[in-house]
Coordinates of C-alpha atoms and ligand atoms in Angstrom, one line a residue:
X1280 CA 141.8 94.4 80.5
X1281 CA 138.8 92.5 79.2
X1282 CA 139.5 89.2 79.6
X1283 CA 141.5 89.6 82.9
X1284 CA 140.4 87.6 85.7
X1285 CA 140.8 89.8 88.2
X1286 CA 140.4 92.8 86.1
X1287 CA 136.7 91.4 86.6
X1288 CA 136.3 90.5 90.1
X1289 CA 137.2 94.7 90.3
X1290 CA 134.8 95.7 87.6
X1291 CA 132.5 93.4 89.9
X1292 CA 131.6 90.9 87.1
X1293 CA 133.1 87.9 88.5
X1294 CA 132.2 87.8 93.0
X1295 CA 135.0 87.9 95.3
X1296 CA 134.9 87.9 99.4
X1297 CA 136.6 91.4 99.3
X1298 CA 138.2 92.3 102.9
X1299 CA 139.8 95.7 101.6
X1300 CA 139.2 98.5 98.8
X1301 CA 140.5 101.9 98.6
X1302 CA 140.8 103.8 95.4
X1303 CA 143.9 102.0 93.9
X1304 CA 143.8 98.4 95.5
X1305 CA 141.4 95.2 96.3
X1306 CA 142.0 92.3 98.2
X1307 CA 140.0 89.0 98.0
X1308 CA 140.2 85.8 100.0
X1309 CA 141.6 83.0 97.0
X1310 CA 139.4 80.9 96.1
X1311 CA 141.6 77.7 96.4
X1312 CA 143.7 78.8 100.0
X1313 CA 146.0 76.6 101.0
X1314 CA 146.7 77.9 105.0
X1315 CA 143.9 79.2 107.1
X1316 CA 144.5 82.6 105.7
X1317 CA 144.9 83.4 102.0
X1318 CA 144.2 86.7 100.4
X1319 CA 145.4 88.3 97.2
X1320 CA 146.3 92.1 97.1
X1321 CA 145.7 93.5 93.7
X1322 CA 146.7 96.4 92.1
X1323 CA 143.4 98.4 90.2
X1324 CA 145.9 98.7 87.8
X1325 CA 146.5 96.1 85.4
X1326 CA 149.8 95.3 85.3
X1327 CA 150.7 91.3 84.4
X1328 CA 153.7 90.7 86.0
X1329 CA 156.5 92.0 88.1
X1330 CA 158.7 92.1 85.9
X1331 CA 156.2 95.0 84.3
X1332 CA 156.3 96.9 86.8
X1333 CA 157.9 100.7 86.3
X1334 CA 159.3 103.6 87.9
X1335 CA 155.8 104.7 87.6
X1336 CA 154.6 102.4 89.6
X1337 CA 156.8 102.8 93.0
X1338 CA 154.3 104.5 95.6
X1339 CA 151.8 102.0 93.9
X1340 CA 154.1 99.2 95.2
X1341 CA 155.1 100.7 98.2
X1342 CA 151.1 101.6 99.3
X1343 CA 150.3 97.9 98.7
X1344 CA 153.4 96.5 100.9
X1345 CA 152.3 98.7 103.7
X1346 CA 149.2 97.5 103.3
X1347 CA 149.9 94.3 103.6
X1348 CA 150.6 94.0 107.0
X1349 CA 147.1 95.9 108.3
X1350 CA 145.4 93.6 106.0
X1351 CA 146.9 90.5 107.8
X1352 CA 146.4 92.0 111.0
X1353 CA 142.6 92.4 110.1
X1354 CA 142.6 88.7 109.1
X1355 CA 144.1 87.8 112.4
X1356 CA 148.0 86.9 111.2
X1357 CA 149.2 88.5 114.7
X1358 CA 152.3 86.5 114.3
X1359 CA 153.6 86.8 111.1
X1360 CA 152.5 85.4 107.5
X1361 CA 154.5 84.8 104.4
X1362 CA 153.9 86.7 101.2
X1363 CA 154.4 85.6 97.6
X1364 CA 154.5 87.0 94.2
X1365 CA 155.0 84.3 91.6
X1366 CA 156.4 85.6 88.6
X1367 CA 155.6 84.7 84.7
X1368 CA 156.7 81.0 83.2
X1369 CA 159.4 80.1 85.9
X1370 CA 157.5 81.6 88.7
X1371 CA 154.1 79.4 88.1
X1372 CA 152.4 82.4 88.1
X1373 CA 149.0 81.3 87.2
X1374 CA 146.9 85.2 86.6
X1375 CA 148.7 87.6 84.6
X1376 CA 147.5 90.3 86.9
X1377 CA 150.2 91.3 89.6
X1378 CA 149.2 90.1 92.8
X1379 CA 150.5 89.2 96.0
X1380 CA 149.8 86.1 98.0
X1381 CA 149.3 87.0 101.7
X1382 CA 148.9 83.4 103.5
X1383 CA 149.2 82.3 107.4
X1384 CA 147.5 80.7 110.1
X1385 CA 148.1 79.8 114.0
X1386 CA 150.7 77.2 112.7
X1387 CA 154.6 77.7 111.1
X1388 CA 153.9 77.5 107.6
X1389 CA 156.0 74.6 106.0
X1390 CA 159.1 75.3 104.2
X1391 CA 158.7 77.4 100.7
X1392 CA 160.8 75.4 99.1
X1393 CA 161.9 71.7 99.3
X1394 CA 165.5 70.6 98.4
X1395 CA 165.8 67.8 96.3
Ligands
LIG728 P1 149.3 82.6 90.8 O1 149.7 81.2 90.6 O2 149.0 83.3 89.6 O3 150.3 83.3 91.7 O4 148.0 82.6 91.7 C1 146.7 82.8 91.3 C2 145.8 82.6 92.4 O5 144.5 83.1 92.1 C3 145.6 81.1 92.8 O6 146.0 81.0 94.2 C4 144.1 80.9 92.6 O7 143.5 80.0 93.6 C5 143.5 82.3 92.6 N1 142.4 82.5 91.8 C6 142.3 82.1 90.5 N2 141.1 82.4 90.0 C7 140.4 83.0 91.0 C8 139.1 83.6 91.2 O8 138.3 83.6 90.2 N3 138.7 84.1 92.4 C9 139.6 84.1 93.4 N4 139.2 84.6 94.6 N5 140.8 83.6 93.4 C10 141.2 83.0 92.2
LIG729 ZN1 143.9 92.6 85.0

């Protein structure tokens, strides 16, 4: 996708402090991180939302959620992490390239979600 954000940062047009590639998947620290940790994990494969995603995309999903654990680990989330995938309007998705937020740190991470 031309004008894709992170369809750049894999074509290597826009830099990125990469900590994994393989052959269908990057991840990147984010530039704005809001814990001690906070990495994307990108699909090569542009696909802009979730709720894009297709029955042809299963072992795509399911490589990057195993990943996602080992690429924690590596990052030194030995106690856990949270992970996010905002989604389109609703979800304040911000880059209409699927990705998921993996974010920790030594400390509990505050609540996702606030009543009120
Ligand atoms: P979203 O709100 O779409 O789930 O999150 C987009 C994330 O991408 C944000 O956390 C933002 O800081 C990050 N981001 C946006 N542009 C760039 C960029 O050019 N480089 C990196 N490394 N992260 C970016
Ligand atoms: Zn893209």
């Amino acid at each position: 996708m031309e004008n894709c954000i992170f369809c750049k940062i894999i074509r290597g047009e826009i830099p990125a402090t990469k900590i994994h590639e393989d052959e269908d998947t990057l991840a990147f620290l984010d530039i704005h991180p809001v814990a001690p940790v906070h990495f994307l994990l990108i699909p090569k494969l542009h696909i802009a939302t979730l709720g894009d995603v297709d029955v042809q995309h299963q072992q795509l999903l399911g490589k990057m959620l195993w990943l996602v654990p080992r690429l924690a680990a590596s990052q030194g989330c030995t106690d856990g992490f949270r992970t996010i995938i905002n989604t389109g309007r609703v979800g304040g998705q911000e880059v209409f390239h699927l990705h998921i937020h993996v974010i920790g740190g030594k400390d509990r991470l505050p609540a996702m979600i606030h009543h009120g």
